[in-house]
C-alpha positions as YAML, in Angstrom:
chain: A
units: angstrom
residues:
- id: 1
  name: ASP
  ca: [44.04, -0.49, -26.93]
- id: 2
  name: ALA
  ca: [41.66, -3.58, -26.46]
- id: 3
  name: ASP
  ca: [44.32, -6.06, -24.96]
- id: 4
  name: ILE
  ca: [44.64, -3.79, -21.89]
- id: 5
  name: LEU
  ca: [40.76, -3.53, -21.08]
- id: 6
  name: GLU
  ca: [39.63, -5.34, -18.04]
- id: 7
  name: LEU
  ca: [35.92, -5.96, -16.56]
- id: 8
  name: ILE
  ca: [35.46, -5.34, -13.07]
- id: 9
  name: PRO
  ca: [33.04, -7.52, -11.28]
- id: 10
  name: PRO
  ca: [30.19, -5.97, -9.16]
- id: 11
  name: PHE
  ca: [29.94, -6.19, -5.49]
- id: 12
  name: PRO
  ca: [27.92, -9.05, -3.91]
- id: 13
  name: ASN
  ca: [24.19, -8.36, -3.18]
- id: 14
  name: GLU
  ca: [21.53, -10.07, -1.72]
- id: 15
  name: ILE
  ca: [17.87, -9.98, -3.18]
- id: 16
  name: THR
  ca: [14.87, -12.03, -1.99]
- id: 17
  name: VAL
  ca: [12.67, -14.73, -3.64]
- id: 18
  name: GLN
  ca: [9.80, -13.91, -6.02]
- id: 19
  name: GLY
  ca: [6.69, -13.21, -3.73]
- id: 20
  name: GLY
  ca: [9.22, -12.67, -0.71]
- id: 21
  name: GLY
  ca: [8.06, -9.20, 0.35]
- id: 22
  name: GLY
  ca: [11.36, -7.26, -0.43]
- id: 23
  name: LEU
  ca: [13.64, -6.48, -3.17]
- id: 24
  name: GLU
  ca: [13.10, -9.10, -5.92]
- id: 25
  name: SER
  ca: [15.69, -7.92, -8.58]
- id: 26
  name: THR
  ca: [18.81, -6.15, -8.58]
- id: 27
  name: PRO
  ca: [21.04, -4.32, -11.23]
- id: 28
  name: ILE
  ca: [24.49, -5.95, -12.10]
- id: 29
  name: ASP
  ca: [26.79, -3.46, -13.22]
- id: 30
  name: VAL
  ca: [30.25, -4.14, -14.73]
- id: 31
  name: GLU
  ca: [32.64, -1.67, -15.38]
- id: 32
  name: ILE
  ca: [35.13, -1.59, -18.17]
- id: 33
  name: LYS
  ca: [38.37, 0.27, -17.36]
- id: 34
  name: ASP
  ca: [41.79, 0.80, -19.28]
- id: 35
  name: SER
  ca: [45.29, 0.07, -17.89]
- id: 36
  name: PHE
  ca: [45.22, 3.62, -16.05]
- id: 37
  name: ASN
  ca: [42.04, 2.42, -14.33]
- id: 38
  name: ASN
  ca: [39.80, 4.98, -16.16]
- id: 39
  name: LEU
  ca: [36.17, 3.97, -17.30]
- id: 40
  name: VAL
  ca: [36.22, 3.75, -21.28]
- id: 41
  name: THR
  ca: [34.31, 5.98, -23.29]
- id: 42
  name: GLU
  ca: [34.14, 3.85, -26.41]
- id: 43
  name: PRO
  ca: [31.11, 1.43, -26.39]
- id: 44
  name: TYR
  ca: [31.58, -2.48, -26.03]
- id: 45
  name: ILE
  ca: [29.37, -5.30, -26.03]
- id: 46
  name: VAL
  ca: [29.17, -7.33, -22.50]
- id: 47
  name: ARG
  ca: [27.79, -10.82, -22.57]
- id: 48
  name: TYR
  ca: [26.28, -11.88, -19.31]
- id: 49
  name: GLU
  ca: [25.34, -15.31, -18.62]
- id: 50
  name: ILE
  ca: [23.53, -17.45, -15.76]
- id: 51
  name: LEU
  ca: [25.83, -20.36, -15.14]
- id: 52
  name: PRO
  ca: [24.04, -23.49, -14.54]
- id: 53
  name: ALA
  ca: [24.35, -23.92, -10.60]
- id: 54
  name: ALA
  ca: [22.17, -20.65, -10.31]
- id: 55
  name: PRO
  ca: [18.63, -21.16, -8.20]
- id: 56
  name: ILE
  ca: [15.58, -21.95, -9.83]
- id: 57
  name: GLY
  ca: [13.68, -19.34, -11.65]
- id: 58
  name: VAL
  ca: [16.62, -16.58, -11.82]
- id: 59
  name: TYR
  ca: [16.74, -14.69, -15.18]
- id: 60
  name: LEU
  ca: [18.33, -11.36, -16.68]
- id: 61
  name: ASN
  ca: [16.37, -8.60, -17.90]
- id: 62
  name: GLN
  ca: [13.11, -9.99, -19.03]
- id: 63
  name: TYR
  ca: [11.94, -13.67, -19.31]
- id: 64
  name: ASP
  ca: [12.50, -14.22, -23.20]
- id: 65
  name: SER
  ca: [13.70, -17.16, -25.48]
- id: 66
  name: THR
  ca: [17.12, -16.98, -23.69]
- id: 67
  name: PRO
  ca: [16.47, -15.92, -20.12]
- id: 68
  name: PHE
  ca: [20.09, -16.74, -18.85]
- id: 69
  name: VAL
  ca: [21.87, -14.91, -21.76]
- id: 70
  name: GLU
  ca: [21.90, -11.09, -22.32]
- id: 71
  name: CYS
  ca: [24.32, -8.68, -24.34]
- id: 72
  name: VAL
  ca: [24.72, -5.12, -23.47]
- id: 73
  name: GLU
  ca: [26.13, -2.11, -24.86]
- id: 74
  name: SER
  ca: [28.38, -0.62, -22.32]
- id: 75
  name: SER
  ca: [27.90, 3.77, -22.12]
- id: 76
  name: ASN
  ca: [30.41, 5.46, -20.55]
- id: 77
  name: GLY
  ca: [32.40, 2.25, -19.32]
- id: 78
  name: ILE
  ca: [29.34, 0.61, -17.55]
- id: 79
  name: ALA
  ca: [27.25, -2.07, -18.72]
- id: 80
  name: THR
  ca: [24.26, -3.09, -16.66]
- id: 81
  name: VAL
  ca: [21.52, -5.93, -16.47]
- id: 82
  name: THR
  ca: [18.71, -6.46, -14.19]
- id: 83
  name: LEU
  ca: [18.91, -10.02, -12.06]
- id: 84
  name: ASN
  ca: [15.49, -11.38, -11.11]
- id: 85
  name: SER
  ca: [14.98, -13.62, -8.37]
- id: 86
  name: GLY
  ca: [13.26, -17.02, -8.82]
- id: 87
  name: THR
  ca: [11.30, -19.37, -6.60]
- id: 88
  name: GLN
  ca: [14.44, -20.71, -4.45]
- id: 89
  name: PRO
  ca: [17.17, -19.39, -2.66]
- id: 90
  name: GLY
  ca: [21.13, -19.55, -3.58]
- id: 91
  name: SER
  ca: [23.95, -18.14, -4.93]
- id: 92
  name: VAL
  ca: [23.71, -16.84, -8.71]
- id: 93
  name: PRO
  ca: [27.06, -17.41, -10.49]
- id: 94
  name: ILE
  ca: [27.53, -15.37, -13.41]
- id: 95
  name: ARG
  ca: [29.85, -15.37, -16.21]
- id: 96
  name: ALA
  ca: [30.66, -11.65, -18.33]
- id: 97
  name: GLU
  ca: [32.56, -11.47, -21.57]
- id: 98
  name: LEU
  ca: [33.80, -8.48, -23.11]
- id: 99
  name: TYR
  ca: [33.52, -8.12, -26.91]
- id: 100
  name: PRO
  ca: [33.99, -5.29, -29.38]
- id: 101
  name: PHE
  ca: [31.09, -3.18, -30.31]
- id: 102
  name: ASP
  ca: [31.25, -3.95, -33.90]
- id: 103
  name: LEU
  ca: [31.24, -7.66, -33.48]
- id: 104
  name: GLY
  ca: [28.78, -8.43, -36.21]
- id: 105
  name: ILE
  ca: [27.57, -11.68, -34.34]
- id: 106
  name: ASP
  ca: [24.10, -11.99, -33.01]
- id: 107
  name: CYS
  ca: [24.05, -12.41, -28.83]
- id: 108
  name: ASP
  ca: [22.30, -15.87, -29.11]
- id: 109
  name: ASP
  ca: [25.10, -17.17, -31.85]
- id: 110
  name: ILE
  ca: [28.08, -16.30, -29.39]
- id: 111
  name: ASP
  ca: [29.85, -19.44, -28.00]
- id: 112
  name: ASP
  ca: [33.33, -20.60, -26.94]
- id: 113
  name: ASN
  ca: [34.72, -20.36, -30.41]
- id: 114
  name: THR
  ca: [33.45, -16.66, -30.65]
- id: 115
  name: TYR
  ca: [35.22, -15.79, -27.35]
- id: 116
  name: SER
  ca: [38.65, -17.57, -28.50]
- id: 117
  name: SER
  ca: [38.51, -15.07, -31.66]
- id: 118
  name: PHE
  ca: [37.07, -11.93, -30.61]
- id: 119
  name: GLY
  ca: [36.90, -12.08, -26.65]
- id: 120
  name: ILE
  ca: [38.75, -9.16, -25.11]
- id: 121
  name: SER
  ca: [38.47, -10.02, -21.10]
- id: 122
  name: SER
  ca: [35.72, -12.15, -19.08]
- id: 123
  name: PHE
  ca: [35.19, -12.81, -15.30]
- id: 124
  name: GLN
  ca: [33.21, -15.30, -13.40]
- id: 125
  name: ALA
  ca: [31.74, -14.39, -10.15]
- id: 126
  name: THR
  ca: [28.79, -14.67, -7.89]
- id: 127
  name: PRO
  ca: [27.79, -11.22, -7.40]
- id: 128
  name: VAL
  ca: [24.25, -12.10, -5.95]
- id: 129
  name: THR
  ca: [22.49, -14.25, -3.56]
- id: 130
  name: VAL
  ca: [19.01, -15.06, -3.45]
- id: 131
  name: VAL
  ca: [17.46, -15.31, -0.02]
- id: 132
  name: THR
  ca: [14.57, -15.98, 2.33]
- id: 133
  name: GLY
  ca: [13.31, -14.59, 5.17]
- id: 134
  name: ALA
  ca: [13.59, -16.03, 8.69]
- id: 135
  name: PRO
  ca: [11.65, -19.34, 9.08]
- id: 136
  name: GLN
  ca: [8.24, -18.27, 10.22]
- id: 137
  name: PHE
  ca: [6.31, -21.86, 10.43]
- id: 138
  name: GLY
  ca: [7.55, -25.56, 9.29]
- id: 139
  name: VAL
  ca: [6.33, -28.98, 9.53]
- id: 140
  name: ILE
  ca: [8.18, -31.98, 11.25]
- id: 141
  name: ASN
  ca: [7.62, -35.50, 9.68]
- id: 142
  name: TYR
  ca: [8.97, -38.56, 10.92]
- id: 143
  name: SER
  ca: [8.56, -42.21, 9.62]
- id: 144
  name: TYR
  ca: [7.05, -44.85, 11.62]
- id: 145
  name: VAL
  ca: [7.89, -47.58, 9.35]
- id: 146
  name: ASP
  ca: [11.59, -46.82, 9.80]
- id: 147
  name: ILE
  ca: [11.86, -46.90, 13.35]
- id: 148
  name: THR
  ca: [14.88, -48.98, 14.29]
- id: 149
  name: THR
  ca: [15.37, -50.56, 17.95]
- id: 150
  name: ILE
  ca: [18.78, -49.44, 19.01]
- id: 151
  name: GLY
  ca: [18.61, -50.99, 22.63]
- id: 152
  name: GLY
  ca: [17.71, -50.43, 25.93]
- id: 153
  name: GLY
  ca: [14.27, -49.04, 25.35]
- id: 154
  name: LEU
  ca: [15.72, -46.45, 22.82]
- id: 155
  name: TYR
  ca: [14.48, -45.98, 19.15]
- id: 156
  name: GLU
  ca: [16.05, -44.37, 16.20]
- id: 157
  name: VAL
  ca: [13.49, -42.49, 13.97]
- id: 158
  name: PRO
  ca: [14.12, -40.78, 10.79]
- id: 159
  name: VAL
  ca: [12.72, -37.06, 10.85]
- id: 160
  name: SER
  ca: [12.53, -34.54, 8.15]
- id: 161
  name: VAL
  ca: [11.48, -30.87, 8.74]
- id: 162
  name: ASN
  ca: [9.97, -28.63, 6.11]
- id: 163
  name: LEU
  ca: [10.62, -24.97, 6.88]
- id: 164
  name: TRP
  ca: [8.98, -21.60, 5.12]
- id: 165
  name: ASP
  ca: [9.26, -17.99, 5.54]
- id: 166
  name: PHE
  ca: [6.44, -15.36, 6.47]
- id: 167
  name: TYR
  ca: [5.70, -15.33, 2.46]
- id: 168
  name: SER
  ca: [5.45, -19.11, 2.26]
- id: 169
  name: ASN
  ca: [9.23, -19.21, 0.81]
- id: 170
  name: PRO
  ca: [10.79, -22.42, 1.46]
- id: 171
  name: VAL
  ca: [13.87, -21.60, 3.85]
- id: 172
  name: ALA
  ca: [17.32, -21.93, 2.50]
- id: 173
  name: ASP
  ca: [19.10, -25.41, 2.99]
- id: 174
  name: SER
  ca: [21.59, -25.51, 6.05]
- id: 175
  name: THR
  ca: [19.41, -23.09, 7.95]
- id: 176
  name: ASN
  ca: [20.22, -23.89, 11.71]
- id: 177
  name: LEU
  ca: [17.29, -25.61, 13.43]
- id: 178
  name: TYR
  ca: [16.95, -26.74, 17.19]
- id: 179
  name: ILE
  ca: [14.18, -29.26, 18.20]
- id: 180
  name: TRP
  ca: [13.39, -30.21, 21.78]
...
């Protein structure tokens, strides 16, 4: 029965940014199970959507007119898309929605009203994080125009640091940095 089906989100995974010298894509499998926790055998449509907070350049399957949305037919209770990394590190939030196989609506035309009318189940998760390598080199910048005297012969100097990994990818924000 359609109202007892549920989508099981994938486990978290990490991939590197494009050109990162490592894994640059990962499959995202969603399991469709019945109330007895068995994978269903009937086909269903799973609509994947990358949400707006995702890093720059990520896309599903292949880069086409709708790189952030993909509909997939399940097979033996599993629907799979490939998430490709972009040029920026960060977490990739994804929404998946389950629809009957005979929906009769093109994937690009599915909207909130479609889900409220035909949707069976949905979830939102962050199953993938795009990462860079460890910092390899960087540039320290300071602004001599903005130097402020704070007294006692001491000055306050604004400093910025740009860091890149071995493959010249920008290192993720909030990376610990020690300057001496």
